[in-house]
Tab-separated table of C-alpha atoms in Angstrom:
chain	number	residue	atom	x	y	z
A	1	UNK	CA	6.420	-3.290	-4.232
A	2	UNK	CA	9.063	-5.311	-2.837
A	3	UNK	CA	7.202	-8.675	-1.592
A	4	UNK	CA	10.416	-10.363	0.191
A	5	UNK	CA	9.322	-11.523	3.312
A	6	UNK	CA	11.067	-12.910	5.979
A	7	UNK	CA	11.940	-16.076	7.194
A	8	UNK	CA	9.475	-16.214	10.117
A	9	UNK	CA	6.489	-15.328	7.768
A	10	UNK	CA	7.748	-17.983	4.304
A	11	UNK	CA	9.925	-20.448	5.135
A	12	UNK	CA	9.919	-21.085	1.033
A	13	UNK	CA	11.585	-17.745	0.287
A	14	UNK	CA	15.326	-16.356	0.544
A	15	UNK	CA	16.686	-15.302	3.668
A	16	UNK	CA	16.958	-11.805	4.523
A	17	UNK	CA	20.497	-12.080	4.474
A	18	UNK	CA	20.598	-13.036	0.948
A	19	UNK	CA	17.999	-10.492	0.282
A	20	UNK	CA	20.328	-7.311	1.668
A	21	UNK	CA	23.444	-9.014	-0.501
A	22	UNK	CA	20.807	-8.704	-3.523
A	23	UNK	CA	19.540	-5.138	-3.143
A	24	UNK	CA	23.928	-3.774	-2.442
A	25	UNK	CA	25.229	-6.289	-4.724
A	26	UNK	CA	26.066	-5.415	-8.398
A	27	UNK	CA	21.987	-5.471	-10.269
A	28	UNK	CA	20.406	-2.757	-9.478
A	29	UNK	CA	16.763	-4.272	-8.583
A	30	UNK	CA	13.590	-2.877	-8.223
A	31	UNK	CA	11.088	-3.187	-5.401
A	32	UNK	CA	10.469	-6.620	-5.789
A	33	UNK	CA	13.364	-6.822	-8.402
A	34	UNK	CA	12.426	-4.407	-11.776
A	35	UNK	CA	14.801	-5.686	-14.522
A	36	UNK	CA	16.347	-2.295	-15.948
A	37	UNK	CA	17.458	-1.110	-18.937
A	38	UNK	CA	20.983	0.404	-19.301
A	39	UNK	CA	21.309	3.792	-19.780
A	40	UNK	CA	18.403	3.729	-22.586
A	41	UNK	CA	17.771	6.816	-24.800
A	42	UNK	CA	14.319	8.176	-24.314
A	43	UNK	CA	11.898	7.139	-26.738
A	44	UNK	CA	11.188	9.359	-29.281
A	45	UNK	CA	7.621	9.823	-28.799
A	46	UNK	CA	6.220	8.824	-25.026
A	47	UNK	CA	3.159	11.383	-25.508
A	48	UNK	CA	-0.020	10.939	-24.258
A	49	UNK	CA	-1.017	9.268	-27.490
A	50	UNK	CA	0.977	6.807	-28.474
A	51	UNK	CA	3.607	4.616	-26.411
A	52	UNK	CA	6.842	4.256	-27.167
A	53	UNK	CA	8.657	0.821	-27.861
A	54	UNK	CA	10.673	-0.398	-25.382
A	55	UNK	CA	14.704	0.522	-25.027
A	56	UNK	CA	17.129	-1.447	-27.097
A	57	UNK	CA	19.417	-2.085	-24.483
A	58	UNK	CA	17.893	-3.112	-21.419
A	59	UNK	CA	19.822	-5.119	-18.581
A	60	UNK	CA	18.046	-7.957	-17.298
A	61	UNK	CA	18.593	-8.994	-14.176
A	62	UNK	CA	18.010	-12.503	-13.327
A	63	UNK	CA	13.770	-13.040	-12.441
A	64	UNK	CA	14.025	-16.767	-12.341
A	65	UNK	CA	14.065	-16.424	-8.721
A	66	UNK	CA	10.890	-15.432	-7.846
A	67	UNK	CA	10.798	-14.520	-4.395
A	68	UNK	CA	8.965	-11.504	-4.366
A	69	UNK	CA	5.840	-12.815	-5.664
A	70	UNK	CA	2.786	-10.829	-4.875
A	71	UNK	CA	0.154	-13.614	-4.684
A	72	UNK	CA	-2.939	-11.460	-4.889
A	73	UNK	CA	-4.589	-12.367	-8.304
A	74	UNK	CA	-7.905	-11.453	-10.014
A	75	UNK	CA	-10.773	-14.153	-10.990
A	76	UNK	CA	-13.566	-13.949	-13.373
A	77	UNK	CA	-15.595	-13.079	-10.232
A	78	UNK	CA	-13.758	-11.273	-8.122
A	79	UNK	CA	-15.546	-8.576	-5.649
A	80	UNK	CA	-14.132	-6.071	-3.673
A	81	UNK	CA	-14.935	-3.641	-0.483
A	82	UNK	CA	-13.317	-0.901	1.264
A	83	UNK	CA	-14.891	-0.034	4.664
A	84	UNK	CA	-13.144	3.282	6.547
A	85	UNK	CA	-13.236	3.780	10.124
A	86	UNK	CA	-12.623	7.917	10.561
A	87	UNK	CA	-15.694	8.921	13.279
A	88	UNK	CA	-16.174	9.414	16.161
A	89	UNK	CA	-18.859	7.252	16.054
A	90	UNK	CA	-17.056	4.591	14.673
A	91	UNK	CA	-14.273	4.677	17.244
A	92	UNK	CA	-16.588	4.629	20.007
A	93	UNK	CA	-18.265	1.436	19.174
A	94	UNK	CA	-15.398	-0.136	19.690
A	95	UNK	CA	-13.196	-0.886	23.471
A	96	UNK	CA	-12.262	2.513	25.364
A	97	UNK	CA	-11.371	1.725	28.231
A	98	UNK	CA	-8.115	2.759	28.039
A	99	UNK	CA	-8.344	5.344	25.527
A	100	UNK	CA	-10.246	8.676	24.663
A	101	UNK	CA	-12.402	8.832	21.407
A	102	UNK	CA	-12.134	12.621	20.771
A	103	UNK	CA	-14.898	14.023	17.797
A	104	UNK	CA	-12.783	17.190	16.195
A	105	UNK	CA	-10.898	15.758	14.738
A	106	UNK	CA	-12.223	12.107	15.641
A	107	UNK	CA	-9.156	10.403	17.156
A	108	UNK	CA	-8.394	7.655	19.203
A	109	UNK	CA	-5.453	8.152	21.683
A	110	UNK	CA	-4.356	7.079	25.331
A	111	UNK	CA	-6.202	8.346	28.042
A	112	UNK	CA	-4.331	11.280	29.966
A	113	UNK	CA	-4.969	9.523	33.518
A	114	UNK	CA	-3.521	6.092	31.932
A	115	UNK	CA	-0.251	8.607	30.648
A	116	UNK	CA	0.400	9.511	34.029
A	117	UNK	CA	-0.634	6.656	35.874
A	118	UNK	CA	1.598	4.284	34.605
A	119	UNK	CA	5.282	3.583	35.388
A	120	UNK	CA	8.620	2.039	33.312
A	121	UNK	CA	9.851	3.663	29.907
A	122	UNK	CA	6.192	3.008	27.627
A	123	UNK	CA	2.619	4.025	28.913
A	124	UNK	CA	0.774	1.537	26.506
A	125	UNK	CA	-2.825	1.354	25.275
A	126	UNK	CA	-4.887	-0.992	23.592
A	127	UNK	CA	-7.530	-0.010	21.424
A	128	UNK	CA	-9.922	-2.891	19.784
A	129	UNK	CA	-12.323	-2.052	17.047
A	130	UNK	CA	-16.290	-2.743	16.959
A	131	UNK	CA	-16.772	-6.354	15.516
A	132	UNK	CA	-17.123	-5.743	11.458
A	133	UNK	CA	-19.351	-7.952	9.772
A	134	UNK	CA	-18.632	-7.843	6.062
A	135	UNK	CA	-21.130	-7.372	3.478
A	136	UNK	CA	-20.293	-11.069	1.784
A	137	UNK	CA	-17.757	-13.289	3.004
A	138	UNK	CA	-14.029	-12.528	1.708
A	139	UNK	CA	-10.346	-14.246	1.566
A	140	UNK	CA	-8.521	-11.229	1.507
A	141	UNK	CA	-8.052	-8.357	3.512
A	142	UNK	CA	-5.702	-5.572	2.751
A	143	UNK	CA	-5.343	-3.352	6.020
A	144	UNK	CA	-3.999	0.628	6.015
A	145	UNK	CA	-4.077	3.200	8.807
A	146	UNK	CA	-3.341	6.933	9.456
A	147	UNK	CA	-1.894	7.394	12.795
A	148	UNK	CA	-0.751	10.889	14.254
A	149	UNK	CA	2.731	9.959	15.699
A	150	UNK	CA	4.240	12.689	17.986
A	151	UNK	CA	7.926	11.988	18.770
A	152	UNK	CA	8.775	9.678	22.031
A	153	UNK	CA	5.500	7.380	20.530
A	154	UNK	CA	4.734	4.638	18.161
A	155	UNK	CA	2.065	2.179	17.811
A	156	UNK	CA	1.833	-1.590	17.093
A	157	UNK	CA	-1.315	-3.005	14.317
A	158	UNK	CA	-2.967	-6.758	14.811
A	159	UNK	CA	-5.779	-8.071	13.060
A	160	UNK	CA	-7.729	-11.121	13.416
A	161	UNK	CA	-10.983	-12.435	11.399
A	162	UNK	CA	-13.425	-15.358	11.599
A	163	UNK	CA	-16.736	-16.318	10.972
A	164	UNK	CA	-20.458	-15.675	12.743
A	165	UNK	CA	-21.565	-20.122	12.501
A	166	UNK	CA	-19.533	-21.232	15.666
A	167	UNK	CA	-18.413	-17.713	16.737
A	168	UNK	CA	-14.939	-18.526	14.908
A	169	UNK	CA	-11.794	-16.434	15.363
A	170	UNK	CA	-8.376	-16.542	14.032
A	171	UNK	CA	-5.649	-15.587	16.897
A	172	UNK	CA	-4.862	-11.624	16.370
A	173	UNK	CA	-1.832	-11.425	13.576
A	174	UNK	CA	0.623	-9.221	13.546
A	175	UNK	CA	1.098	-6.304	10.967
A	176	UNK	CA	3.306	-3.724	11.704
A	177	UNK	CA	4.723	-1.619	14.368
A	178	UNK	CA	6.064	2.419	14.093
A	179	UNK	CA	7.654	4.674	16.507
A	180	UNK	CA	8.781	4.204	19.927
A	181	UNK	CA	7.219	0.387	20.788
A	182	UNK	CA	8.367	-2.360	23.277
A	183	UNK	CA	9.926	-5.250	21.438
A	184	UNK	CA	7.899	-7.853	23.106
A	185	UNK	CA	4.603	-5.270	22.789
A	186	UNK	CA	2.832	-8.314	21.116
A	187	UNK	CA	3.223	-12.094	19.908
A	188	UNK	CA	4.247	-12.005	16.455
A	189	UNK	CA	1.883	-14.131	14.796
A	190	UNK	CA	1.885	-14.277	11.071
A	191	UNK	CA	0.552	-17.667	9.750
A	192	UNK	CA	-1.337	-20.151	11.002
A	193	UNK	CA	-3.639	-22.934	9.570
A	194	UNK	CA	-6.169	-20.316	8.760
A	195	UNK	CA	-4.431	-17.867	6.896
A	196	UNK	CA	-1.036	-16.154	6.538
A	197	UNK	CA	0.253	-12.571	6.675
A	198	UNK	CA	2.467	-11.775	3.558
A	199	UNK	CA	4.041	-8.320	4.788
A	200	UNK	CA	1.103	-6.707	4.665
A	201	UNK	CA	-2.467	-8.161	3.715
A	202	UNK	CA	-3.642	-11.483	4.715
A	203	UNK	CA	-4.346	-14.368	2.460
A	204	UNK	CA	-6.506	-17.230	2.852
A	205	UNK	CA	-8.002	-20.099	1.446
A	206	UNK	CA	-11.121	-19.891	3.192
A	207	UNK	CA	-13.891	-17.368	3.493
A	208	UNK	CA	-14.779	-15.464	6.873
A	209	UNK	CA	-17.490	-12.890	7.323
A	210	UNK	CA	-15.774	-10.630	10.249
A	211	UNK	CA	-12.984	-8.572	11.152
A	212	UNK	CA	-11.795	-6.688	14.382
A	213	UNK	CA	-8.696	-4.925	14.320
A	214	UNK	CA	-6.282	-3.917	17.501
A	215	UNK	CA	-4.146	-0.756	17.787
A	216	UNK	CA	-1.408	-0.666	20.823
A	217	UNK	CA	-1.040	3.242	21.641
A	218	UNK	CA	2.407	3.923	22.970
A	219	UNK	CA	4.443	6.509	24.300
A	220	UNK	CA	7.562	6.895	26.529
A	221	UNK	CA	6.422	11.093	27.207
A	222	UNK	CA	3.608	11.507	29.480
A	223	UNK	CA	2.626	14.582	27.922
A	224	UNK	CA	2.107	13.089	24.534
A	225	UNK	CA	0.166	10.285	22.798
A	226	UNK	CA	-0.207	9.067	19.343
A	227	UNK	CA	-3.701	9.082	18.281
A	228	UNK	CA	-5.463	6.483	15.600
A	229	UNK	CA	-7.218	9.122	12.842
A	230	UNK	CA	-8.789	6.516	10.266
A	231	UNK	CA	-8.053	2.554	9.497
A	232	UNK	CA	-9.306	1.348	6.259
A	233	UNK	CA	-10.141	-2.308	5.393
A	234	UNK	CA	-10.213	-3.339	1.670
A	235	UNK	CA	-11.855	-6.890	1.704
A	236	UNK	CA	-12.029	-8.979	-1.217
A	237	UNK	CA	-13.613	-12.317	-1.927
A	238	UNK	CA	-11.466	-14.225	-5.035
A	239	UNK	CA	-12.824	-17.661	-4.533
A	240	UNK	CA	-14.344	-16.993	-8.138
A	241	UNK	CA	-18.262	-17.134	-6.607
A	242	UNK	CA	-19.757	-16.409	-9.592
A	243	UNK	CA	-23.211	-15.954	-7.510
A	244	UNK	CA	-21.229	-14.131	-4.991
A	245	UNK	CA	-20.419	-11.587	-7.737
A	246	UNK	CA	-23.996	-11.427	-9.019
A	247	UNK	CA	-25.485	-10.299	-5.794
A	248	UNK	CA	-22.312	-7.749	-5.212
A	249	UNK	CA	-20.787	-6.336	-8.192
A	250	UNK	CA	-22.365	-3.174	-9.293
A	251	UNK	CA	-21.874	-0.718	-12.416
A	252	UNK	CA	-19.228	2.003	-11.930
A	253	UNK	CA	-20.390	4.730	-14.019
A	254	UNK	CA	-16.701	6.970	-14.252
A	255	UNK	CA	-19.304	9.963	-15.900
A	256	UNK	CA	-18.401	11.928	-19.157
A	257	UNK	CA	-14.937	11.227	-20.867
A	258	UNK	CA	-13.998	14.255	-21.081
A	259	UNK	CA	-13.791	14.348	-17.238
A	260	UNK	CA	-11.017	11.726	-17.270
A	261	UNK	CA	-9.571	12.131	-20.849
A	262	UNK	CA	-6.844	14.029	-19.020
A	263	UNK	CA	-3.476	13.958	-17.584
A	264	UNK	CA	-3.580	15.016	-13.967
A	265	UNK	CA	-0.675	17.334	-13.377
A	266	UNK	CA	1.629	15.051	-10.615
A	267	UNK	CA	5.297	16.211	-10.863
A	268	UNK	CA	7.719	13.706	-12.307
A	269	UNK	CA	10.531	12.108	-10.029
A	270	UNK	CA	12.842	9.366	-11.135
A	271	UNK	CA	13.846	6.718	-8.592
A	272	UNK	CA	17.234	6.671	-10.439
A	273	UNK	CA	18.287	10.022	-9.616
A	274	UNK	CA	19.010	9.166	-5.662
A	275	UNK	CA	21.879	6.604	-3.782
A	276	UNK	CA	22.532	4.071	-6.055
A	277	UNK	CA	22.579	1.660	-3.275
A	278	UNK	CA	18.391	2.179	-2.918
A	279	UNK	CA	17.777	3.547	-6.165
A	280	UNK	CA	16.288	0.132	-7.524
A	281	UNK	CA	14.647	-0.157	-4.803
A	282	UNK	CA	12.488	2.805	-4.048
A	283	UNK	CA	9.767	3.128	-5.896
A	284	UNK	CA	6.948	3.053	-3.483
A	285	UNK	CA	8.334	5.678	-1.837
A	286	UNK	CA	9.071	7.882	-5.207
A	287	UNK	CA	5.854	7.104	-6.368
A	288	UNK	CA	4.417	8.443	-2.874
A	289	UNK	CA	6.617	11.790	-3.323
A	290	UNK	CA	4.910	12.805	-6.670
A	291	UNK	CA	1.340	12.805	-5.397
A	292	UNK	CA	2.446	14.081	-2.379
A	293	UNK	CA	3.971	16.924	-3.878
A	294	UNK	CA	0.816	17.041	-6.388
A	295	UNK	CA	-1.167	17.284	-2.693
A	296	UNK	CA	1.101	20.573	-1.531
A	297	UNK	CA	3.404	18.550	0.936
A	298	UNK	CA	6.783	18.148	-0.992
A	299	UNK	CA	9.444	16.181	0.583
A	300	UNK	CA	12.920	14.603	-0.538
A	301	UNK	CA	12.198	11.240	-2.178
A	302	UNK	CA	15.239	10.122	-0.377
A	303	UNK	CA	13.916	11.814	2.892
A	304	UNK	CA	10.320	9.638	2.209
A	305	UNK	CA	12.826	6.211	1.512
A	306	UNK	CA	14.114	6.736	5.194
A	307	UNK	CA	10.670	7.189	6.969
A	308	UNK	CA	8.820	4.027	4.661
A	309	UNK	CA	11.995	1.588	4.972
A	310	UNK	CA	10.664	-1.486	6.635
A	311	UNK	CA	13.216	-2.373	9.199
A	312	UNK	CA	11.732	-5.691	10.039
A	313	UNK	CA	10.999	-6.766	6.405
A	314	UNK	CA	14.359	-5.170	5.157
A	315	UNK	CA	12.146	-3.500	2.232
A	316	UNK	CA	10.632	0.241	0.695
A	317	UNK	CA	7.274	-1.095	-0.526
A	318	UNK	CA	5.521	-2.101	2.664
A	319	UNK	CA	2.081	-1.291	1.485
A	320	UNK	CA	0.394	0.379	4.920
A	321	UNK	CA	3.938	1.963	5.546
A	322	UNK	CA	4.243	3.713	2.114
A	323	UNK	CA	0.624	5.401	2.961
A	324	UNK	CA	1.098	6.272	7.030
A	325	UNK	CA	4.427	7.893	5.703
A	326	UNK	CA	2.483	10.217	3.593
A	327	UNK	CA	0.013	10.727	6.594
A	328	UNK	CA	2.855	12.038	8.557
A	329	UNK	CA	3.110	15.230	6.312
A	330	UNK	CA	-1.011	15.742	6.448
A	331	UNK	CA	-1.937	13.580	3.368
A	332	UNK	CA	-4.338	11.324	4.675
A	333	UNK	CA	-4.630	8.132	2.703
A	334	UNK	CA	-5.719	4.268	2.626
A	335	UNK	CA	-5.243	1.223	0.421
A	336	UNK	CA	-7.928	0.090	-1.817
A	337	UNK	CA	-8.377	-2.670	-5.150
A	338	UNK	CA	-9.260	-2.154	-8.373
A	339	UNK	CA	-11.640	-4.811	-9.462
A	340	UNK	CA	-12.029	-2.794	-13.151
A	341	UNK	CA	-10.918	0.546	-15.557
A	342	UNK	CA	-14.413	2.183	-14.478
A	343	UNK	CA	-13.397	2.539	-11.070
A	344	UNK	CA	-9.918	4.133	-12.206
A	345	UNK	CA	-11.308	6.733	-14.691
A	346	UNK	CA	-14.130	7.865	-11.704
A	347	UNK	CA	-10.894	8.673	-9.492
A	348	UNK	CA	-9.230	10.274	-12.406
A	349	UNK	CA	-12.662	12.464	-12.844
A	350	UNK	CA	-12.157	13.250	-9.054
A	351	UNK	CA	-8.807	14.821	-9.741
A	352	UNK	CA	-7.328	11.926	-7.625
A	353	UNK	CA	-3.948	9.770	-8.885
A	354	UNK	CA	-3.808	6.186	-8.213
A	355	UNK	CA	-0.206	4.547	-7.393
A	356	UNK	CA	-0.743	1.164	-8.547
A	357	UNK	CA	1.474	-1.868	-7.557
A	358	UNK	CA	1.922	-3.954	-10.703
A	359	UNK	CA	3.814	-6.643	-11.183
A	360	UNK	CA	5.457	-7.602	-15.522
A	361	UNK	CA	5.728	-11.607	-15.966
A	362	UNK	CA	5.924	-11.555	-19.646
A	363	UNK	CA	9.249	-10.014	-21.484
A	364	UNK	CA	8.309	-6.834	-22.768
A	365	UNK	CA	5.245	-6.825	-21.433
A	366	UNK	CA	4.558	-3.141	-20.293
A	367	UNK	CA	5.358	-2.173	-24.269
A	368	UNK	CA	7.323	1.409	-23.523
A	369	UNK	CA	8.867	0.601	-19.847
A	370	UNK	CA	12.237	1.602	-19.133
A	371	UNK	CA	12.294	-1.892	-18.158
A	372	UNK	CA	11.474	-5.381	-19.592
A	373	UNK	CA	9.482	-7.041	-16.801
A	374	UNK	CA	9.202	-6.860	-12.775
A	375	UNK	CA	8.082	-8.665	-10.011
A	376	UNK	CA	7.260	-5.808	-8.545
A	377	UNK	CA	7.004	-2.186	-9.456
A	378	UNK	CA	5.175	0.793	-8.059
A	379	UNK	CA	3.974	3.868	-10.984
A	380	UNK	CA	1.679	7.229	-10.387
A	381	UNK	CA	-1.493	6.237	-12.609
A	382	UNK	CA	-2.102	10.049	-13.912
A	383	UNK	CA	-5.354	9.573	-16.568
A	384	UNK	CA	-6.153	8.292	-20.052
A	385	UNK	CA	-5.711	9.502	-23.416
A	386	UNK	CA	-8.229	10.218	-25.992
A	387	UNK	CA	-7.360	6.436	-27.519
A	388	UNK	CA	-7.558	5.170	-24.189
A	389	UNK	CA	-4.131	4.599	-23.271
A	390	UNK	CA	-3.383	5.015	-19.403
A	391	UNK	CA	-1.137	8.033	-19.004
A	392	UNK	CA	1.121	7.177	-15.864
A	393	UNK	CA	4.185	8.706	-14.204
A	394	UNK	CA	7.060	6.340	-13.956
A	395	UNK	CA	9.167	5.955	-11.555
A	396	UNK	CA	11.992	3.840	-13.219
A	397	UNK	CA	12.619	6.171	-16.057
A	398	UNK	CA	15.582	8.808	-15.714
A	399	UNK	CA	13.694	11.857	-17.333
A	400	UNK	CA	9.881	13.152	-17.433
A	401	UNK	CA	10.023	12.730	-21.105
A	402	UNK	CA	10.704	8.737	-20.777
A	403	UNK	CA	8.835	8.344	-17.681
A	404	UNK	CA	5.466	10.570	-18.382
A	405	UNK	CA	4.439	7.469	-20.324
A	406	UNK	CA	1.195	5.881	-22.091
A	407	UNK	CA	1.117	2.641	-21.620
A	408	UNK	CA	-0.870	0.371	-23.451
A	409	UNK	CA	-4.660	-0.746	-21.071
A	410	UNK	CA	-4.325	-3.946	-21.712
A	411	UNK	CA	-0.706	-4.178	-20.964
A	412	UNK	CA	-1.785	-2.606	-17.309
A	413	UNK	CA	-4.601	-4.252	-17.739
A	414	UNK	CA	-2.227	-8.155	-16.932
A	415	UNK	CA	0.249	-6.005	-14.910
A	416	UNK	CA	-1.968	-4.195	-12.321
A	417	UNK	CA	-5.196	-6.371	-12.444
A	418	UNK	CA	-4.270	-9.280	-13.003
A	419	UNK	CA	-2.063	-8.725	-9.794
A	420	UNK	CA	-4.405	-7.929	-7.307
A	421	UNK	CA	-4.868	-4.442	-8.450
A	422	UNK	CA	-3.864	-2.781	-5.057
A	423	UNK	CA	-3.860	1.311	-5.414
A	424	UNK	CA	-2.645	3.686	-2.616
A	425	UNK	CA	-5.176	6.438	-2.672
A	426	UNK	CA	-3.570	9.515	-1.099
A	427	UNK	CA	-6.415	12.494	-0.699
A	428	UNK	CA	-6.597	16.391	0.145
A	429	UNK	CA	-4.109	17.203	2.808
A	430	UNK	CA	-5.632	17.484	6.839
A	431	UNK	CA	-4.455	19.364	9.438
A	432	UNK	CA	-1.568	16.760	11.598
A	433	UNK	CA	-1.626	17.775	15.223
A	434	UNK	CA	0.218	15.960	17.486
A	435	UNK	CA	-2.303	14.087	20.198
A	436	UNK	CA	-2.163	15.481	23.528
C-alpha cells in the first residue's frame, strides 16, 4: 500500500510534488516503494512446497527514505474487533432525518422529498451512525464502506471517537470523498491533539471506548441517490494491555487441515504487465482484480487502477478505496486485522482469499520475492501448504510461475503481522442497484 500522505495530514513527510516526480521518474516503485528486481528469471521451483531463493539480480531502489511508513504495528497483546453495520436495523438506530433506511436490500440513501426539494447543483444528505460503544477500549480504528454510487452522485466519510467518563469527543475527521461532492462539503480535519488520520485509519496514543461515523449523501440528479449498503469498523487496542488481552483474546479454531491445506484457485495477474508509468505502483488494485475475478466480476487491472487512484493522496493503495472499488462491480467487501495464522487458515477453510498489506524492512526478507524488501506491498494470500508455507499470489512477479509463490510463515509472519496485519476481505458478489 502506498502510505505517502500529504502535506496537510504529515508535515514530516515529502511533498506530493516530490512524490509524483518519484512514482514517473526513472525507479520503478511499488505502492509504498517495492524495490524490484531486474528482469529476474523465474525460480526454478516456486511450488506450493518449497520457496524459491530470491533473484540474482534485483534493482534496489533507494528505501532510506522512508516516507511511506505504515505505522500500524503488532504488540505482545494486541486485540482486535471488526463490528459491520449492513441492517436495517442498524441503520435505523442511527439519524434519519434526512434519509430513508430501506430493509431489501438495507440501504441508507437521501430521502426523495429532500431530492426534489432542494435547489443549486448537489442535493446533500447527512447520515450519522448510532453511538458505538466498543467492547474494550482501542487506539486504532481502521474504517471501510460499500456505497452504491449511481452516476451524477458521490459521497463524503467522517469519523470521530471519544470516551463515555466526561462524554469526550474528538471533532469529526475526515476520510475520504467519491463521486460527484462539493469541494467545501466538509472541514478537512485530519490531526489533532487526539489522534491523526494517516490516509486511511486513525492512530492514537490514547484509548477511547466509542465511535460514530458520518456519511454525506450527494447527488447533482434528482432522480438518483447513492445509498450507504454496509460500513465496517476494525478496532484494535495495541497499547500492549496484557489484562486487556486476557479478558478479550479468544481461541480461533481454523478446523481440520485439510480444509485449508489448499491453494484457492484466484487467477494470477502481474502488476508489471500494464503502463510502465503505474506499473510499480499498482498493486492494491492488481491484487483487488484477482479475487475479483476469483468472485465472477473480471475487470481490466488497469481499468480497477483508474477507479482506486486517490486523487487527493496522489496514490493506488488507499485502503477503503481499493475495497468500495470492488463494491462497484457487486463484490461487497470490508477491511479487517489479523491478530494471528488461526484466523487466516479459518478464511482459507471458508474458500475466502485475504489481500494482505505487508510491508519488507529486512534485505531479503520475503526469501523468494521478486523483490528484496518494500515499504509497502499488497499480495493475494491464497492458502498453505502441507509444510505450512503460505501459498500467495504475487503481484510483483511477471509470470504465474514466479508469482504463485510459497513464502516462508515466518517471513509473512514480520512482513504482514508485524505491520498491522490489515487484510481486504472481498466476499460473494450482491446484486448493485443503483438507489432510487
Amino acid at each position: 500500500m502506498g502510505r505517502s500522505a500529504s502535506e496537510a495530514t504529515d508535515s514530516g513527510r515529502r511533498p506530493s510534488w516530490y512524490r509524483l516526480a518519484l512514482l514517473v521518474g526513472a525507479l520503478t516503485l511499488g505502492v509504498g516503494m517495492t524495490a524490484w528486481a531486474q528482469d529476474p528469471d523465474p525460480p526454478d521451483a516456486v511450488a506450493d512446497t518449497q520457496p524459491a531463493s530470491a533473484p540474482e539480480d534485483d534493482f534496489e531502489a533507494e528505501l532510506a527514505n522512508d516516507w511511506s511508513d505504515i505505522k500500524l504495528r503488532r504488540t505482545p497483546h494486541d486485540v482486535h474487533e471488526l463490528l459491520i453495520d449492513e441492517t436495517a436495523e442498524d441503520f435505523r438506530r442511527g439519524e434519519t432525518a434526512e434519509v430513508t433506511v430501506t430493509s431489501a436490500p438495507a440501504a441508507v440513501s437521501i430521502r426523495k422529498a429532500l431530492r426534489e426539494r432542494q435547489g443549486g447543483k448537489y442535493r446533500v444528505a447527512t447520515y450519522t451512525s448510532r453511538v458505538i460503544h466498543t467492547v474494550f477500549p482501542f487506539n486504532d480504528l481502521v474504517p471501510s464502506w460499500n456505497v452504491n454510487v449511481p452516476e451524477g452522485t458521490g459521497f463524503v466519510v467522517q469519523i470521530r471517537v471519544g470516551r463515555r467518563a466526561g462524554d469526550f469527543w474528538t471533532d469529526f475527521y475526515y476520510l475520504g470523498r467519491w463521486g460527484k461532492t462539493p469541494e467545501k462539503a466538509v472541514k478537512k480535519v485530519v490531526r489533532d491533539e487526539n489522534g491523526a488520520i494517516d490516509i486511511d485509519y486513525l492512530r492514537a496514543e490514547q484509548a477511547f471506548d466509542r465511535i460514530q461515523y458520518r456519511v454525506l449523501l450527494v447527488t447533482t440528479d434528482p432522480g438518483h441517490t447513492p445509498a450507504l449498503r454496509r460500513f465496517a469498523l476494525a478496532y484494535s487496542n495495541t497499547l500492549d494491555d496484557a489484562a486487556l488481552a486476557r479478558e478479550h483474546r479468544s481461541k480461533v479454531r481454523p478446523g481440520a487441515a485439510a480444509r485449508w491445506t489448499t491453494r484457492l484457485p484466484v487467477p494470477f495477474r502481474s502488476q508489471r504487465h500494464e503502463d510502465p508509468k503505474i506499473a510499480g505502483s499498482i498493486c492494491s488494485p492488481t491484487s483487488v482484480s484477482m479475487v475479483m475475478e476469483y468472485r465472477g466480476a473480471s475487470q481490466p487491472t488497469a481499468h480497477m487502477a483508474e477507479i482506486i487512484w486517490d486523487e487527493e493522496y496522489k496514490i493506488f493503495g488507499n485502503w477503503p478505496r481499493a475495497v468500495q472499488g470492488a463494491y462497484l462491480f457487486g463484490v461487497p467487501g470490508y477491511l479487517r486485522r489479523f491478530g494471528n495464522w488461526d484466523e487466516v487458515r479459518q478464511q482459507i477453510a471458508a474458500g475466502q482469499p485475504v489481500i494482505a498489506s505487508i510491508r519488507v524492512k529486512e534485505l531479503d526478507g520475503l526469501r523468494g520475492a521478486p523483490y528484496r524488501r518494500s515499504n509497502g506491498h499488497l499480495l493475494v494470500i491464497v492458502g498453505f501448504d502441507a509444510d505450512g508455507h503460505v501459498l500467495v499470489n504475487d503481484p510483483a512477479a511477471r509470470t504465474p510461475e514466479q508469482g504463485m509463490a510459497a513464502y516462508y510463515l515466518e517471513d509473512m509472519d514480520k512482513a504482514w503481522l508485524d505491520h498491522g496485519g490489515v487484510g481486504y476481505i472481498l466476499t460473494e458478489p450482491e446484486v448493485v442497484a443503483a438507489g432510487q
